[in-house]
PDB file of C-alpha atoms in Angstrom:
ATOM      1  CA  UNK F 207       3.615 -16.424  69.060  1.00  0.00           C
ATOM      2  CA  UNK F 208       2.763 -19.946  70.106  1.00  0.00           C
ATOM      3  CA  UNK F 209       2.525 -18.880  73.757  1.00  0.00           C
ATOM      4  CA  UNK F 210       0.287 -15.950  72.856  1.00  0.00           C
ATOM      5  CA  UNK F 211      -1.947 -18.237  70.779  1.00  0.00           C
ATOM      6  CA  UNK F 212      -2.266 -20.661  73.704  1.00  0.00           C
ATOM      7  CA  UNK F 213      -3.230 -17.863  76.096  1.00  0.00           C
ATOM      8  CA  UNK F 214      -5.847 -16.539  73.658  1.00  0.00           C
ATOM      9  CA  UNK F 215      -7.280 -20.035  73.201  1.00  0.00           C
ATOM     10  CA  UNK F 216      -7.678 -20.517  76.952  1.00  0.00           C
ATOM     11  CA  UNK F 217      -9.246 -17.082  77.380  1.00  0.00           C
ATOM     12  CA  UNK F 218     -11.815 -17.928  74.685  1.00  0.00           C
ATOM     13  CA  UNK F 219     -12.608 -21.272  76.326  1.00  0.00           C
ATOM     14  CA  UNK F 220     -13.016 -19.660  79.737  1.00  0.00           C
ATOM     15  CA  UNK F 221     -15.320 -16.999  78.268  1.00  0.00           C
ATOM     16  CA  UNK F 222     -17.475 -19.656  76.599  1.00  0.00           C
ATOM     17  CA  UNK F 223     -17.705 -21.672  79.822  1.00  0.00           C
ATOM     18  CA  UNK F 224     -18.636 -18.555  81.787  1.00  0.00           C
ATOM     19  CA  UNK F 225     -21.460 -17.788  79.370  1.00  0.00           C
ATOM     20  CA  UNK F 226     -22.727 -21.385  79.539  1.00  0.00           C
ATOM     21  CA  UNK F 227     -22.610 -21.429  83.354  1.00  0.00           C
ATOM     22  CA  UNK F 228     -24.316 -18.067  83.567  1.00  0.00           C
ATOM     23  CA  UNK F 229     -27.070 -19.253  81.231  1.00  0.00           C
ATOM     24  CA  UNK F 230     -27.446 -22.512  83.162  1.00  0.00           C
ATOM     25  CA  UNK F 231     -27.623 -20.757  86.537  1.00  0.00           C
ATOM     26  CA  UNK F 232     -30.186 -18.289  85.199  1.00  0.00           C
ATOM     27  CA  UNK F 233     -32.348 -21.125  83.937  1.00  0.00           C
ATOM     28  CA  UNK F 234     -32.042 -23.039  87.212  1.00  0.00           C
ATOM     29  CA  UNK F 235     -33.146 -19.989  89.169  1.00  0.00           C
ATOM     30  CA  UNK F 236     -36.357 -19.965  87.152  1.00  0.00           C
ATOM     31  CA  UNK F 237     -36.961 -23.703  87.425  1.00  0.00           C
ATOM     32  CA  UNK F 238     -39.844 -25.040  89.480  1.00  0.00           C
ATOM     33  CA  UNK F 239     -38.729 -27.718  91.949  1.00  0.00           C
ATOM     34  CA  UNK F 240     -40.189 -31.181  91.715  1.00  0.00           C
ATOM     35  CA  UNK F 241     -39.707 -33.859  94.363  1.00  0.00           C
ATOM     36  CA  UNK F 242     -38.622 -36.711  92.146  1.00  0.00           C
ATOM     37  CA  UNK F 243     -37.366 -39.536  94.345  1.00  0.00           C
ATOM     38  CA  UNK F 244     -36.849 -40.497  97.987  1.00  0.00           C
ATOM     39  CA  UNK F 245     -34.351 -43.301  98.482  1.00  0.00           C
ATOM     40  CA  UNK F 246     -34.236 -44.912 101.923  1.00  0.00           C
ATOM     41  CA  UNK F 247     -31.679 -47.584 102.767  1.00  0.00           C
ATOM     42  CA  UNK F 248     -33.724 -49.098 105.645  1.00  0.00           C
ATOM     43  CA  UNK F 249     -37.499 -48.803 105.414  1.00  0.00           C
ATOM     44  CA  UNK F 250     -38.776 -50.888 108.330  1.00  0.00           C
ATOM     45  CA  UNK F 251     -39.483 -47.811 110.457  1.00  0.00           C
ATOM     46  CA  UNK F 252     -40.123 -45.000 107.973  1.00  0.00           C
ATOM     47  CA  UNK F 253     -41.062 -44.901 104.310  1.00  0.00           C
ATOM     48  CA  UNK F 254     -41.708 -42.211 101.703  1.00  0.00           C
ATOM     49  CA  UNK F 255     -45.100 -41.280 103.164  1.00  0.00           C
ATOM     50  CA  UNK F 256     -43.562 -40.748 106.599  1.00  0.00           C
ATOM     51  CA  UNK F 257     -40.863 -38.509 105.134  1.00  0.00           C
ATOM     52  CA  UNK F 258     -43.302 -36.371 103.157  1.00  0.00           C
ATOM     53  CA  UNK F 259     -45.476 -36.005 106.254  1.00  0.00           C
ATOM     54  CA  UNK F 260     -42.429 -35.067 108.348  1.00  0.00           C
ATOM     55  CA  UNK F 261     -41.356 -32.428 105.810  1.00  0.00           C
ATOM     56  CA  UNK F 262     -44.886 -31.011 105.622  1.00  0.00           C
ATOM     57  CA  UNK F 263     -45.111 -30.783 109.419  1.00  0.00           C
ATOM     58  CA  UNK F 264     -41.839 -28.855 109.381  1.00  0.00           C
ATOM     59  CA  UNK F 265     -43.121 -26.489 106.695  1.00  0.00           C
ATOM     60  CA  UNK F 266     -40.979 -27.889 103.886  1.00  0.00           C
ATOM     61  CA  UNK F 267     -42.684 -28.120 100.500  1.00  0.00           C
ATOM     62  CA  UNK F 268     -41.425 -28.367  96.929  1.00  0.00           C
ATOM     63  CA  UNK F 269     -44.772 -27.581  95.301  1.00  0.00           C
ATOM     64  CA  UNK F 270     -44.668 -24.493  93.049  1.00  0.00           C
ATOM     65  CA  UNK F 271     -41.343 -23.501  94.566  1.00  0.00           C
ATOM     66  CA  UNK F 272     -38.400 -22.121  92.615  1.00  0.00           C
ATOM     67  CA  UNK F 273     -35.130 -23.989  92.924  1.00  0.00           C
ATOM     68  CA  UNK F 274     -33.481 -20.696  93.897  1.00  0.00           C
ATOM     69  CA  UNK F 275     -35.851 -20.335  96.865  1.00  0.00           C
ATOM     70  CA  UNK F 276     -35.020 -23.713  98.421  1.00  0.00           C
ATOM     71  CA  UNK F 277     -32.549 -23.839 101.299  1.00  0.00           C
ATOM     72  CA  UNK F 278     -31.153 -27.322 100.756  1.00  0.00           C
ATOM     73  CA  UNK F 279     -28.793 -27.126 103.738  1.00  0.00           C
ATOM     74  CA  UNK F 280     -31.650 -26.329 106.110  1.00  0.00           C
ATOM     75  CA  UNK F 281     -33.726 -29.204 104.727  1.00  0.00           C
ATOM     76  CA  UNK F 282     -30.850 -31.639 105.283  1.00  0.00           C
ATOM     77  CA  UNK F 283     -30.445 -30.350 108.825  1.00  0.00           C
ATOM     78  CA  UNK F 284     -34.177 -30.739 109.434  1.00  0.00           C
ATOM     79  CA  UNK F 285     -34.137 -34.323 108.169  1.00  0.00           C
ATOM     80  CA  UNK F 286     -31.092 -35.137 110.285  1.00  0.00           C
ATOM     81  CA  UNK F 287     -33.156 -34.191 113.347  1.00  0.00           C
ATOM     82  CA  UNK F 288     -35.516 -37.098 112.668  1.00  0.00           C
ATOM     83  CA  UNK F 289     -34.800 -39.830 115.253  1.00  0.00           C
ATOM     84  CA  UNK F 290     -34.653 -42.622 112.653  1.00  0.00           C
ATOM     85  CA  UNK F 291     -32.422 -40.790 110.167  1.00  0.00           C
ATOM     86  CA  UNK F 292     -28.662 -41.049 110.515  1.00  0.00           C
ATOM     87  CA  UNK F 293     -27.715 -38.884 107.537  1.00  0.00           C
ATOM     88  CA  UNK F 294     -29.733 -37.093 104.868  1.00  0.00           C
ATOM     89  CA  UNK F 295     -28.520 -35.895 101.478  1.00  0.00           C
ATOM     90  CA  UNK F 296     -30.482 -33.758  99.018  1.00  0.00           C
ATOM     91  CA  UNK F 297     -29.529 -32.946  95.443  1.00  0.00           C
ATOM     92  CA  UNK F 298     -31.121 -31.737  92.188  1.00  0.00           C
ATOM     93  CA  UNK F 299     -30.562 -32.458  88.518  1.00  0.00           C
ATOM     94  CA  UNK F 300     -30.531 -30.017  85.616  1.00  0.00           C
ATOM     95  CA  UNK F 301     -34.309 -30.345  85.199  1.00  0.00           C
ATOM     96  CA  UNK F 302     -35.101 -29.224  88.729  1.00  0.00           C
ATOM     97  CA  UNK F 303     -35.908 -32.683  90.037  1.00  0.00           C
ATOM     98  CA  UNK F 304     -35.194 -32.971  93.748  1.00  0.00           C
ATOM     99  CA  UNK F 305     -33.844 -36.253  95.092  1.00  0.00           C
ATOM    100  CA  UNK F 306     -33.478 -37.310  98.712  1.00  0.00           C
ATOM    101  CA  UNK F 307     -31.176 -40.040  99.964  1.00  0.00           C
ATOM    102  CA  UNK F 308     -31.690 -41.105 103.575  1.00  0.00           C
ATOM    103  CA  UNK F 309     -29.335 -43.338 105.513  1.00  0.00           C
ATOM    104  CA  UNK F 310     -31.365 -44.543 108.472  1.00  0.00           C
ATOM    105  CA  UNK F 311     -30.404 -45.864 111.872  1.00  0.00           C
ATOM    106  CA  UNK F 312     -30.476 -49.660 111.998  1.00  0.00           C
ATOM    107  CA  UNK F 313     -31.317 -51.374 115.325  1.00  0.00           C
ATOM    108  CA  UNK F 314     -28.345 -53.180 116.865  1.00  0.00           C
ATOM    109  CA  UNK F 315     -29.809 -53.934 120.301  1.00  0.00           C
ATOM    110  CA  UNK F 316     -32.971 -53.087 122.224  1.00  0.00           C
ATOM    111  CA  UNK F 317     -32.693 -51.813 125.791  1.00  0.00           C
ATOM    112  CA  UNK F 318     -35.621 -52.479 128.151  1.00  0.00           C
ATOM    113  CA  UNK F 319     -35.052 -51.097 131.616  1.00  0.00           C
ATOM    114  CA  UNK F 320     -37.752 -49.957 134.054  1.00  0.00           C
ATOM    115  CA  UNK F 321     -39.729 -47.382 132.066  1.00  0.00           C
ATOM    116  CA  UNK F 322     -37.110 -47.126 129.311  1.00  0.00           C
ATOM    117  CA  UNK F 323     -37.517 -48.945 126.022  1.00  0.00           C
ATOM    118  CA  UNK F 324     -35.352 -47.933 123.080  1.00  0.00           C
ATOM    119  CA  UNK F 325     -32.986 -49.137 120.374  1.00  0.00           C
ATOM    120  CA  UNK F 326     -29.266 -48.552 119.999  1.00  0.00           C
ATOM    121  CA  UNK F 327     -27.464 -48.581 116.681  1.00  0.00           C
ATOM    122  CA  UNK F 328     -23.945 -49.978 116.235  1.00  0.00           C
ATOM    123  CA  UNK F 329     -22.480 -46.666 117.462  1.00  0.00           C
ATOM    124  CA  UNK F 330     -24.566 -46.899 120.655  1.00  0.00           C
ATOM    125  CA  UNK F 331     -26.790 -43.992 119.602  1.00  0.00           C
ATOM    126  CA  UNK F 332     -30.286 -44.119 121.095  1.00  0.00           C
ATOM    127  CA  UNK F 333     -33.453 -43.943 119.028  1.00  0.00           C
ATOM    128  CA  UNK F 334     -37.083 -44.845 119.800  1.00  0.00           C
ATOM    129  CA  UNK F 335     -38.946 -48.076 119.237  1.00  0.00           C
ATOM    130  CA  UNK F 336     -41.588 -48.115 116.520  1.00  0.00           C
ATOM    131  CA  UNK F 337     -45.282 -48.820 117.047  1.00  0.00           C
ATOM    132  CA  UNK F 338     -45.659 -50.467 113.639  1.00  0.00           C
ATOM    133  CA  UNK F 339     -42.609 -52.701 113.520  1.00  0.00           C
ATOM    134  CA  UNK F 340     -40.425 -54.549 116.042  1.00  0.00           C
ATOM    135  CA  UNK F 341     -36.911 -55.532 115.011  1.00  0.00           C
ATOM    136  CA  UNK F 342     -35.683 -58.917 116.244  1.00  0.00           C
ATOM    137  CA  UNK F 343     -32.415 -57.918 117.902  1.00  0.00           C
ATOM    138  CA  UNK F 344     -30.464 -58.688 121.062  1.00  0.00           C
ATOM    139  CA  UNK F 345     -32.330 -57.550 124.204  1.00  0.00           C
ATOM    140  CA  UNK F 346     -30.506 -55.726 127.009  1.00  0.00           C
ATOM    141  CA  UNK F 347     -32.070 -55.583 130.479  1.00  0.00           C
ATOM    142  CA  UNK F 348     -31.063 -54.769 134.043  1.00  0.00           C
ATOM    143  CA  UNK F 349     -28.421 -52.320 135.232  1.00  0.00           C
ATOM    144  CA  UNK F 350     -27.013 -51.558 131.811  1.00  0.00           C
ATOM    145  CA  UNK F 351     -24.833 -48.444 131.569  1.00  0.00           C
ATOM    146  CA  UNK F 352     -24.582 -46.966 128.095  1.00  0.00           C
ATOM    147  CA  UNK F 353     -21.046 -45.659 128.619  1.00  0.00           C
ATOM    148  CA  UNK F 354     -19.681 -49.002 129.819  1.00  0.00           C
ATOM    149  CA  UNK F 355     -17.072 -49.924 127.177  1.00  0.00           C
ATOM    150  CA  UNK F 356     -16.858 -53.539 128.375  1.00  0.00           C
ATOM    151  CA  UNK F 357     -20.620 -53.940 127.960  1.00  0.00           C
ATOM    152  CA  UNK F 358     -20.355 -52.549 124.436  1.00  0.00           C
ATOM    153  CA  UNK F 359     -17.581 -55.047 123.698  1.00  0.00           C
ATOM    154  CA  UNK F 360     -19.749 -58.002 124.792  1.00  0.00           C
ATOM    155  CA  UNK F 361     -22.650 -56.756 122.681  1.00  0.00           C
ATOM    156  CA  UNK F 362     -20.322 -56.458 119.685  1.00  0.00           C
ATOM    157  CA  UNK F 363     -18.826 -59.922 120.218  1.00  0.00           C
ATOM    158  CA  UNK F 364     -22.284 -61.473 120.247  1.00  0.00           C
ATOM    159  CA  UNK F 365     -23.723 -59.506 117.338  1.00  0.00           C
ATOM    160  CA  UNK F 366     -20.692 -60.010 115.106  1.00  0.00           C
ATOM    161  CA  UNK F 367     -20.772 -63.797 115.454  1.00  0.00           C
ATOM    162  CA  UNK F 368     -23.440 -65.724 113.544  1.00  0.00           C
ATOM    163  CA  UNK F 369     -23.709 -68.486 116.142  1.00  0.00           C
ATOM    164  CA  UNK F 370     -23.935 -66.235 119.196  1.00  0.00           C
ATOM    165  CA  UNK F 371     -26.289 -63.830 117.456  1.00  0.00           C
ATOM    166  CA  UNK F 372     -28.711 -66.689 116.796  1.00  0.00           C
ATOM    167  CA  UNK F 373     -28.227 -68.427 120.161  1.00  0.00           C
ATOM    168  CA  UNK F 374     -28.108 -65.553 122.677  1.00  0.00           C
ATOM    169  CA  UNK F 375     -31.319 -63.530 122.804  1.00  0.00           C
ATOM    170  CA  UNK F 376     -30.786 -61.432 125.923  1.00  0.00           C
ATOM    171  CA  UNK F 377     -28.065 -59.988 128.157  1.00  0.00           C
ATOM    172  CA  UNK F 378     -29.196 -59.187 131.690  1.00  0.00           C
ATOM    173  CA  UNK F 379     -27.000 -56.936 133.819  1.00  0.00           C
ATOM    174  CA  UNK F 380     -27.529 -57.715 137.501  1.00  0.00           C
ATOM    175  CA  UNK F 381     -24.853 -55.072 137.993  1.00  0.00           C
ATOM    176  CA  UNK F 382     -21.645 -54.070 136.234  1.00  0.00           C
ATOM    177  CA  UNK F 383     -19.840 -57.120 137.612  1.00  0.00           C
ATOM    178  CA  UNK F 384     -22.529 -59.765 137.208  1.00  0.00           C
ATOM    179  CA  UNK F 385     -24.041 -60.617 133.856  1.00  0.00           C
ATOM    180  CA  UNK F 386     -26.462 -63.364 132.786  1.00  0.00           C
ATOM    181  CA  UNK F 387     -27.044 -64.561 129.225  1.00  0.00           C
ATOM    182  CA  UNK F 388     -30.435 -65.878 128.090  1.00  0.00           C
ATOM    183  CA  UNK F 389     -30.312 -68.383 125.227  1.00  0.00           C
ATOM    184  CA  UNK F 390     -32.734 -69.366 122.490  1.00  0.00           C
ATOM    185  CA  UNK F 391     -32.130 -73.130 122.752  1.00  0.00           C
ATOM    186  CA  UNK F 392     -32.371 -74.711 126.217  1.00  0.00           C
ATOM    187  CA  UNK F 393     -33.805 -73.091 129.327  1.00  0.00           C
ATOM    188  CA  UNK F 394     -30.614 -72.913 131.387  1.00  0.00           C
ATOM    189  CA  UNK F 395     -29.217 -69.603 132.618  1.00  0.00           C
ATOM    190  CA  UNK F 396     -25.694 -68.760 131.519  1.00  0.00           C
ATOM    191  CA  UNK F 397     -23.826 -67.051 134.353  1.00  0.00           C
ATOM    192  CA  UNK F 398     -21.309 -64.957 132.474  1.00  0.00           C
ATOM    193  CA  UNK F 399     -20.015 -63.204 135.577  1.00  0.00           C
ATOM    194  CA  UNK F 400     -17.993 -60.015 135.196  1.00  0.00           C
ATOM    195  CA  UNK F 401     -17.070 -58.518 131.854  1.00  0.00           C
ATOM    196  CA  UNK F 402     -13.415 -59.574 131.907  1.00  0.00           C
ATOM    197  CA  UNK F 403     -11.956 -62.314 129.653  1.00  0.00           C
ATOM    198  CA  UNK F 404     -14.986 -62.178 127.373  1.00  0.00           C
ATOM    199  CA  UNK F 405     -13.467 -64.018 124.403  1.00  0.00           C
ATOM    200  CA  UNK F 406     -12.192 -66.799 126.668  1.00  0.00           C
ATOM    201  CA  UNK F 407     -15.576 -67.247 128.329  1.00  0.00           C
ATOM    202  CA  UNK F 408     -17.429 -67.396 125.037  1.00  0.00           C
ATOM    203  CA  UNK F 409     -14.871 -69.829 123.657  1.00  0.00           C
ATOM    204  CA  UNK F 410     -15.312 -72.091 126.708  1.00  0.00           C
ATOM    205  CA  UNK F 411     -19.079 -71.945 126.290  1.00  0.00           C
ATOM    206  CA  UNK F 412     -18.742 -72.793 122.599  1.00  0.00           C
ATOM    207  CA  UNK F 413     -16.627 -75.864 123.406  1.00  0.00           C
ATOM    208  CA  UNK F 414     -19.177 -76.879 126.050  1.00  0.00           C
ATOM    209  CA  UNK F 415     -21.999 -76.612 123.511  1.00  0.00           C
ATOM    210  CA  UNK F 416     -20.132 -78.682 120.922  1.00  0.00           C
ATOM    211  CA  UNK F 417     -18.780 -81.435 123.192  1.00  0.00           C
ATOM    212  CA  UNK F 418     -21.074 -81.732 126.224  1.00  0.00           C
ATOM    213  CA  UNK F 419     -24.552 -80.700 125.137  1.00  0.00           C
ATOM    214  CA  UNK F 420     -24.873 -83.248 122.291  1.00  0.00           C
ATOM    215  CA  UNK F 421     -24.100 -86.005 124.812  1.00  0.00           C
ATOM    216  CA  UNK F 422     -25.923 -84.754 127.917  1.00  0.00           C
ATOM    217  CA  UNK F 423     -28.819 -83.017 126.185  1.00  0.00           C
ATOM    218  CA  UNK F 424     -29.980 -79.410 126.219  1.00  0.00           C
ATOM    219  CA  UNK F 425     -32.444 -79.899 129.092  1.00  0.00           C
ATOM    220  CA  UNK F 426     -30.164 -81.523 131.692  1.00  0.00           C
ATOM    221  CA  UNK F 427     -28.785 -78.362 133.300  1.00  0.00           C
ATOM    222  CA  UNK F 428     -30.559 -75.448 134.927  1.00  0.00           C
ATOM    223  CA  UNK F 429     -27.470 -73.257 135.078  1.00  0.00           C
ATOM    224  CA  UNK F 430     -24.118 -72.999 133.327  1.00  0.00           C
ATOM    225  CA  UNK F 431     -21.511 -70.792 134.986  1.00  0.00           C
ATOM    226  CA  UNK F 432     -18.550 -69.152 133.263  1.00  0.00           C
ATOM    227  CA  UNK F 433     -17.520 -67.153 136.315  1.00  0.00           C
ATOM    228  CA  UNK F 434     -14.478 -69.234 137.134  1.00  0.00           C
ATOM    229  CA  UNK F 435     -11.211 -68.989 135.225  1.00  0.00           C
ATOM    230  CA  UNK F 436     -11.068 -71.365 132.263  1.00  0.00           C
ATOM    231  CA  UNK F 437     -13.911 -73.500 133.613  1.00  0.00           C
ATOM    232  CA  UNK F 438     -17.524 -74.270 132.843  1.00  0.00           C
ATOM    233  CA  UNK F 439     -19.455 -75.257 135.979  1.00  0.00           C
ATOM    234  CA  UNK F 440     -22.911 -76.779 135.501  1.00  0.00           C
ATOM    235  CA  UNK F 441     -25.855 -77.209 137.849  1.00  0.00           C
ATOM    236  CA  UNK F 442     -28.198 -80.114 137.148  1.00  0.00           C
ATOM    237  CA  UNK F 443     -31.959 -79.659 137.297  1.00  0.00           C
TER     238      UNK F 443
END
């Protein structure tokens, strides 16, 4: 009897839940959508007005539209096509309020090469510069190849270190085997050489900055070369 009672109890609960869900779904189908909130994690390039304009241009509107008539998947896909958006999520509450959450691409470096001028995020994905705002990030010039894993490593080493990120403003690729660093303090060129032994070269440069520059001064040398193994070779002005 106890087992039968348990089964009956669960059947009653399931029936009640089914009725509630059916009622809820029926009500939601008749609800008018209302764009409630747009949350953007990085707003330097696009804000709420830009997003509403983008949706309107792509024939997406929530005005006087039933929740049941909205294709949320298609809207997410449309938003994900925007060059500044990395991932879009859309969800509604029980009152029909529509909420958008946008995770945007954040500039990691800026590549300026011939007629090209664009940003890369930390995953090396390209996206366009913005006419209204310029992000202060590491500049890449010269014969930079996007698929070069060693170049990506150097960019990461610089950007992930507070000192190098503040000191090095530009990486210029003469070619794949000859790289120059441009610094914020001092006007000397840093001949980095090829892209091998990157940590060792940066460590040698760091020691040079800490031990030599305070004594000799930042303006004494026109060039500092890291091309040679475990050496820092300087050229006086």
